[in-house]
Coordinates of C-alpha atoms in Angstrom, one line a residue:
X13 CA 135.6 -19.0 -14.4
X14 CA 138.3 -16.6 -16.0
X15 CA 137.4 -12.9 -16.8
X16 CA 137.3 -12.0 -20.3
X17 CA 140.1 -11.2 -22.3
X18 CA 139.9 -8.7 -25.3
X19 CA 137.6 -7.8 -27.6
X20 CA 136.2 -11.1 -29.7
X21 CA 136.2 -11.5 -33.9
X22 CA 132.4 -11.3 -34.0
X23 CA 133.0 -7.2 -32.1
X24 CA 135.4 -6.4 -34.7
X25 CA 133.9 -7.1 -37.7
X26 CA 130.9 -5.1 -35.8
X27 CA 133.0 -2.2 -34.9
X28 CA 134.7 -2.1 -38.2
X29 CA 130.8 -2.5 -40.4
X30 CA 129.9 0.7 -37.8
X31 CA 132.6 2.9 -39.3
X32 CA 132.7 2.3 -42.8
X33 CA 128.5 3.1 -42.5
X34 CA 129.0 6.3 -40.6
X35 CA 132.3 7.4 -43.0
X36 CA 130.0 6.7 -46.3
X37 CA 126.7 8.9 -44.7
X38 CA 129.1 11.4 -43.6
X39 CA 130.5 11.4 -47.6
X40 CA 126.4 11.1 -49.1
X41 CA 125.7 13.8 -47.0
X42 CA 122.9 11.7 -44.6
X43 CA 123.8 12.8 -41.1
X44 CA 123.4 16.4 -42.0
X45 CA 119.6 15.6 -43.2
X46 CA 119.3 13.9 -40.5
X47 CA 120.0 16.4 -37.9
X48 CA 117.9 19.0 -39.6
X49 CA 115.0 16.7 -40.1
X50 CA 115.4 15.7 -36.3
X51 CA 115.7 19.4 -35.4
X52 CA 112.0 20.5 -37.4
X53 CA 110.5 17.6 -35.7
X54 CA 111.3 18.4 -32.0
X55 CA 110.2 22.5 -33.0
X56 CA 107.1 21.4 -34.5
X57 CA 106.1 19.1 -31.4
X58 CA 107.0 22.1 -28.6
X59 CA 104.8 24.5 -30.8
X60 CA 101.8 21.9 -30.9
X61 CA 102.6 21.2 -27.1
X62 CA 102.5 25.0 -26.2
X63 CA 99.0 25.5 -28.8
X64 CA 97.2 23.0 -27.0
X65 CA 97.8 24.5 -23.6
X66 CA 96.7 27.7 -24.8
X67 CA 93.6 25.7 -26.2
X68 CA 94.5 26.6 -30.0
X69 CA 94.9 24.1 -32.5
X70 CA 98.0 24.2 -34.7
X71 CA 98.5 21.9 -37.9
X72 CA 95.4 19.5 -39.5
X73 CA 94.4 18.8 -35.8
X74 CA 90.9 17.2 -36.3
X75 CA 88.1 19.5 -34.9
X76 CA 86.4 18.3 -32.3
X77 CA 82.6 18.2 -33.2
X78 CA 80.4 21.1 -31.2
X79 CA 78.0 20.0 -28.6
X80 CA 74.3 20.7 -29.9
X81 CA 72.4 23.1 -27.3
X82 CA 70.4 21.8 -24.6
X83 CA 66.6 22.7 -25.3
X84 CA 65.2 22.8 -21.6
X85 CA 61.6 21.7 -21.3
X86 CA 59.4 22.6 -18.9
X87 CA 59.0 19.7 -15.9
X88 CA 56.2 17.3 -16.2
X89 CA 54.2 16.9 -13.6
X90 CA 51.1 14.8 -12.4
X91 CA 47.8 16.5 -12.6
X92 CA 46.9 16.3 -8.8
X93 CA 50.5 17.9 -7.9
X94 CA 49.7 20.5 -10.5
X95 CA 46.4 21.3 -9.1
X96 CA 47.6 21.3 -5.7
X97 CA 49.8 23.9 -6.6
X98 CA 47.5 26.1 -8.0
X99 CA 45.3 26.5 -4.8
X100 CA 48.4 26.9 -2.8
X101 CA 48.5 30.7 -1.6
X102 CA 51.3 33.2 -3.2
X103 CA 53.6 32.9 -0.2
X104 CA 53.7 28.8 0.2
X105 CA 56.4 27.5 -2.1
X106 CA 54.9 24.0 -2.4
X107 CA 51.3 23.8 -1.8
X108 CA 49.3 22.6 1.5
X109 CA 50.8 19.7 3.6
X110 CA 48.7 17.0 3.9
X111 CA 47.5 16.7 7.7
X112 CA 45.0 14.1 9.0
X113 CA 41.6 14.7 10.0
X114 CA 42.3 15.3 13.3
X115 CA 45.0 17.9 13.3
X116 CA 42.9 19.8 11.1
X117 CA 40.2 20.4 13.4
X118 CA 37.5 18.0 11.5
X119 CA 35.2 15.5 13.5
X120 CA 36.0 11.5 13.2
X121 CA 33.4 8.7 13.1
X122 CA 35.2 5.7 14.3
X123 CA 33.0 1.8 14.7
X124 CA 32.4 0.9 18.1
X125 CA 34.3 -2.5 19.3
X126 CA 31.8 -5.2 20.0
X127 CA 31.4 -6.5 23.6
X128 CA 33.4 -8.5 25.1
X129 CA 32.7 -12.1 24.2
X130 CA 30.6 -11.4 21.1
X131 CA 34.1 -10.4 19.0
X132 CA 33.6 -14.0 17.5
X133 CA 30.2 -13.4 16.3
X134 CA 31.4 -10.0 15.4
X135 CA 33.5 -11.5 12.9
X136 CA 31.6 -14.1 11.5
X137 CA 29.1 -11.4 10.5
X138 CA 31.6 -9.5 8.8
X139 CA 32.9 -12.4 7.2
X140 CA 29.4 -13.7 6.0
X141 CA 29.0 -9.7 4.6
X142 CA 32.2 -9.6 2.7
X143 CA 30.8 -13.7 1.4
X144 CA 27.7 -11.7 -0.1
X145 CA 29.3 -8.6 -1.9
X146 CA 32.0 -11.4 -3.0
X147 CA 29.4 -13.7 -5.1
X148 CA 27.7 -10.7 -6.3
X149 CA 30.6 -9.0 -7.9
X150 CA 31.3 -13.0 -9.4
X151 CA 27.9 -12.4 -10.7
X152 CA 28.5 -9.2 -12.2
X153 CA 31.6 -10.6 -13.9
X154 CA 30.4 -14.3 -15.0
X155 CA 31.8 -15.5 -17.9
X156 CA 30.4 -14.7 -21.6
X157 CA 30.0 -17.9 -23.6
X158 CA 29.9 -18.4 -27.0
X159 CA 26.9 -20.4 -27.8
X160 CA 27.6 -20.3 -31.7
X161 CA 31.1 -21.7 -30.5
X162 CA 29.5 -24.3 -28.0
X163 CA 27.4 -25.5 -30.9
X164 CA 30.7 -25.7 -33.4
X165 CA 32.3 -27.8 -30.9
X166 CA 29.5 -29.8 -30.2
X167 CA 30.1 -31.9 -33.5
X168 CA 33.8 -33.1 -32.3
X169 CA 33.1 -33.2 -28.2
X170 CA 31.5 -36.8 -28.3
X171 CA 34.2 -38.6 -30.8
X172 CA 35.8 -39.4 -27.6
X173 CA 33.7 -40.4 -24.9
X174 CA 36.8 -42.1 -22.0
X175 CA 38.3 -38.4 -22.2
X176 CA 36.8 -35.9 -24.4
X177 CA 38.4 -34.7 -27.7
X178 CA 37.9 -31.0 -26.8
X179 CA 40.3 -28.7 -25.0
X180 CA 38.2 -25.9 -23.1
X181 CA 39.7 -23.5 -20.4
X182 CA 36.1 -21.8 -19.7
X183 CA 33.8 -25.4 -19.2
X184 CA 36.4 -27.9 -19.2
X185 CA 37.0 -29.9 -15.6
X186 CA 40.9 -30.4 -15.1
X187 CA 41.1 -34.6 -14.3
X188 CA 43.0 -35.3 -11.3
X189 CA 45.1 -37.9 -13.4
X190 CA 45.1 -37.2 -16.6
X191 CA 45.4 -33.2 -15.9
X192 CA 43.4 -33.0 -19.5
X193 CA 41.0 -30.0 -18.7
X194 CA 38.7 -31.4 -21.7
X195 CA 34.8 -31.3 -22.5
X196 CA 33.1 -34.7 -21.9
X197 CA 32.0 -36.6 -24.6
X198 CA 29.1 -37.1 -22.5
X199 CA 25.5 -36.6 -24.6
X200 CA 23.2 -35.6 -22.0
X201 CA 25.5 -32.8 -20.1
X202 CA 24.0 -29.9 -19.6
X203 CA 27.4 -27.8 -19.2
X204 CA 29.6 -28.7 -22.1
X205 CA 27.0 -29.9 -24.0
X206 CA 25.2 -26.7 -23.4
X207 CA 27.7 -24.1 -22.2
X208 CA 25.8 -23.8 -18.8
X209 CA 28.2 -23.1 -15.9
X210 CA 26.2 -23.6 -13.2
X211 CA 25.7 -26.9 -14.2
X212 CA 27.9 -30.1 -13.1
X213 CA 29.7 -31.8 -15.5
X214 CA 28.2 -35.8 -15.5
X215 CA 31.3 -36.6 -17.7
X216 CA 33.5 -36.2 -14.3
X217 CA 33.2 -38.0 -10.6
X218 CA 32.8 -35.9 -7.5
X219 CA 33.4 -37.3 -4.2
X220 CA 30.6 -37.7 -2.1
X221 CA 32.9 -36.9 1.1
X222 CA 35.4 -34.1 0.8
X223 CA 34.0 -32.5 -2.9
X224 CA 37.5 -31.3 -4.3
X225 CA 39.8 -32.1 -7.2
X226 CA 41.4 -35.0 -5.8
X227 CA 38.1 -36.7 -6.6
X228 CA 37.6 -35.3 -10.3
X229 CA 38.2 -38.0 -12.6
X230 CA 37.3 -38.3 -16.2
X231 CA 35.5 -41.9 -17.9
X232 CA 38.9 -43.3 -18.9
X233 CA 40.8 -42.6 -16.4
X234 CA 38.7 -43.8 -14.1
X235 CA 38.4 -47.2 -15.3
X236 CA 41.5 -47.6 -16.3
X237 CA 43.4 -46.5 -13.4
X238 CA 40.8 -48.1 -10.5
X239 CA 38.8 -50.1 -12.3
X240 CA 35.4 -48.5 -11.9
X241 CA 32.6 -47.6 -14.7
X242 CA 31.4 -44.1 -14.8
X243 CA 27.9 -45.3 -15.3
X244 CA 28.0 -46.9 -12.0
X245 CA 29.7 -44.0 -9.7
X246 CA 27.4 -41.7 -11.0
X247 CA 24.4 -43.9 -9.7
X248 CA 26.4 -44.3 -6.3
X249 CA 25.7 -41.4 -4.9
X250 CA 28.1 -42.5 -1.7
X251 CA 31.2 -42.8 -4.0
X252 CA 34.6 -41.5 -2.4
X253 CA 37.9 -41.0 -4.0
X254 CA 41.1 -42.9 -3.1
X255 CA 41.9 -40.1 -0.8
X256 CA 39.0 -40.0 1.1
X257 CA 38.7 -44.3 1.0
X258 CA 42.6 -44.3 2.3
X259 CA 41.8 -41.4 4.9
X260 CA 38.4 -43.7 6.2
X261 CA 40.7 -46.8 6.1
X262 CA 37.2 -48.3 4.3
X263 CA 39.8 -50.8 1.6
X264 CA 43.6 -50.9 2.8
X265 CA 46.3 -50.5 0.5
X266 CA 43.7 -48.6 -1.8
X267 CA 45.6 -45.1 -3.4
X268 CA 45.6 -42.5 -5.3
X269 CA 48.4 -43.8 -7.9
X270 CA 48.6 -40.3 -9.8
X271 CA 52.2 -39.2 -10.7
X272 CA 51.7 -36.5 -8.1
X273 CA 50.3 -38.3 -5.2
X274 CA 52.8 -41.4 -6.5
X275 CA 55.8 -38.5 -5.6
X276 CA 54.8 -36.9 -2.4
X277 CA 54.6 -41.1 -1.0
X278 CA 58.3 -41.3 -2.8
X279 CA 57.2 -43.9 -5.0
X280 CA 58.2 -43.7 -8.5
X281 CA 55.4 -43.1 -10.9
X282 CA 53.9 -45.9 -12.8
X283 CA 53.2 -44.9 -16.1
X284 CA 51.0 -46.7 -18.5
X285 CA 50.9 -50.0 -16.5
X286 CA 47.2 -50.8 -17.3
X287 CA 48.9 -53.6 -19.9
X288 CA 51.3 -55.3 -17.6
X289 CA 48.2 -55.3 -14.8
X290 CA 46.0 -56.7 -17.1
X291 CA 48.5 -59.2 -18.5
X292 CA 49.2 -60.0 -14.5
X293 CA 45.9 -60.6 -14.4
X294 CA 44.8 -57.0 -12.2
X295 CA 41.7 -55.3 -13.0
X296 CA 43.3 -51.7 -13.3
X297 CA 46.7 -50.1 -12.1
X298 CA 45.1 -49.5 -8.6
X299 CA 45.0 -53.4 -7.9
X300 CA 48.7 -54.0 -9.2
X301 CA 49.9 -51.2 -7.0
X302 CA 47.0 -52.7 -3.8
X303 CA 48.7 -56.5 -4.5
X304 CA 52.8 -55.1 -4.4
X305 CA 51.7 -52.6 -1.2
X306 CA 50.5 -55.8 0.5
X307 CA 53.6 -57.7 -0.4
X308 CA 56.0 -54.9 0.5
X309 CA 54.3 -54.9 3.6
X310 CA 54.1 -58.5 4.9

């Protein structure tokens, strides 16, 4: 590339504007003003620079708003620390230290070890203790109930008889299906007809063998999800749940086909399946799911 050569048309017109502006302020007067004016401004900021290092304020300099006092309240401390300070002597600066029994001079009881051999029965005697002052403070702290609330609800409990129609935290029996902690719609039960706790409820099953709440199940679900009437269970008094039946191996292929139980075999759940049993001709969702374990496994 070639170097430049002189100055271009656009830099001369430029050039020539810059003169004519500076010749006509220099006629008005403009760069005189301008000096001065630039002349106060650089004084004014030097004095402002110099006041504020001296911690004055110079000019409309906004005041800075005072800090209020500090009120200083006396500490607050816990009664026992407070006390403990009081019956220190004059000299201590922070009361008695706390020492154990022993290093203070005072005489310890301790319990003699059992035998050797008898630290099971040991045990079991302490355990069967602690049982005893357990139910007694359950005693102590039993449940109130409302019997002018019992008797309100008494006049909607029996409009559903399969699974109650009345949701009670205190008497209700949680269903192992269903999960509906409901009063039965039973007539003749003593606790949510009654409000007596330490009654069963004849409007759930219990299993004869292991007595928990895989084996609580309310009218409807019962015979809708195994096929069995409530009537005739309660008479059985050698009736197991599907847990108990499957853990005997007393009728193969018989489950538990709750959601829950359904998801710990890795099976999905089923749902509402008692129509497609019955239209298939099953007796309840627990022979459906009997009938395609059977299949599956032959």
């Amino acid at each position: 590339m070639g170097s430049l050569g002189g100055k271009s048309d656009y830099e001369s017109v430029r050039d020539a504007r810059i003169s004519e502006n500076l010749a006509r302020m220099e006629m008005l007067g403009l760069r005189r003003c301008a000096g001065e004016l630039s002349a106060i401004a650089s004084e004014s900021a030097s004095a402002s620079a110099a006041a504020s290092r001296r911690g004055g304020i110079v000019g409309t300099t906004p005041r800075r708003t005072p800090k209020p006092p500090r009120v200083l309240t006396p500490l607050r401390r816990s009664g026992r620390l407070v006390a403990i300070a009081a019956a220190a002597p004059a000299g201590s600066a922070s009361g008695p230290r706390r020492r154990s029994a022993r290093l203070n001079g005072q005489m310890t009881e301790h319990k003699a070890l059992p035998l050797k051999g008898s630290l099971s029965k040991f045990a079991a005697e302490e355990a069967e203790e602690e049982e005893e002052e357990e139910e007694q403070e359950e005693k102590k702290a039993m449940v109130v109930i409302d019997k002018e609330r019992v008797r309100i609800l008494q006049e909607r409990r029996c409009d559903s008889k399969g699974r109650g129609a009345v949701y009670d935290p205190v008497l209700g029996i949680c269903c192992h299906f269903c999960r509906q902690k409901k009063l039965c719609g039973e007539e003749g039960c003593k606790r949510c007809g009654e409000g007596n706790l330490n009654q069963p409820c004849i409007g759930k099953t219990d299993c004869s063998s292991c007595h928990s709440s895989y084996g609580i199940l309310c009218r409807a679900c019962l015979k809708v999800r195994y096929g069995e009437d409530m009537d005739e269970v309660r008479k059985n008094k050698n009736w197991m749940c599907p847990h108990c039946i499957e853990e005997k191996g007393t009728k193969k292929f018989w489950i538990c086909n709750s959601s829950i139980c359904l998801k710990k075999r890795k099976l999905s759940p089923t749902g509402i399946a008692i129509y497609d049993a019955r239209e298939q001709g099953y007796e309840s969702v627990a022979h459906l799911l009997m009938d395609k374990l059977k299949c599956r496994a032959f």
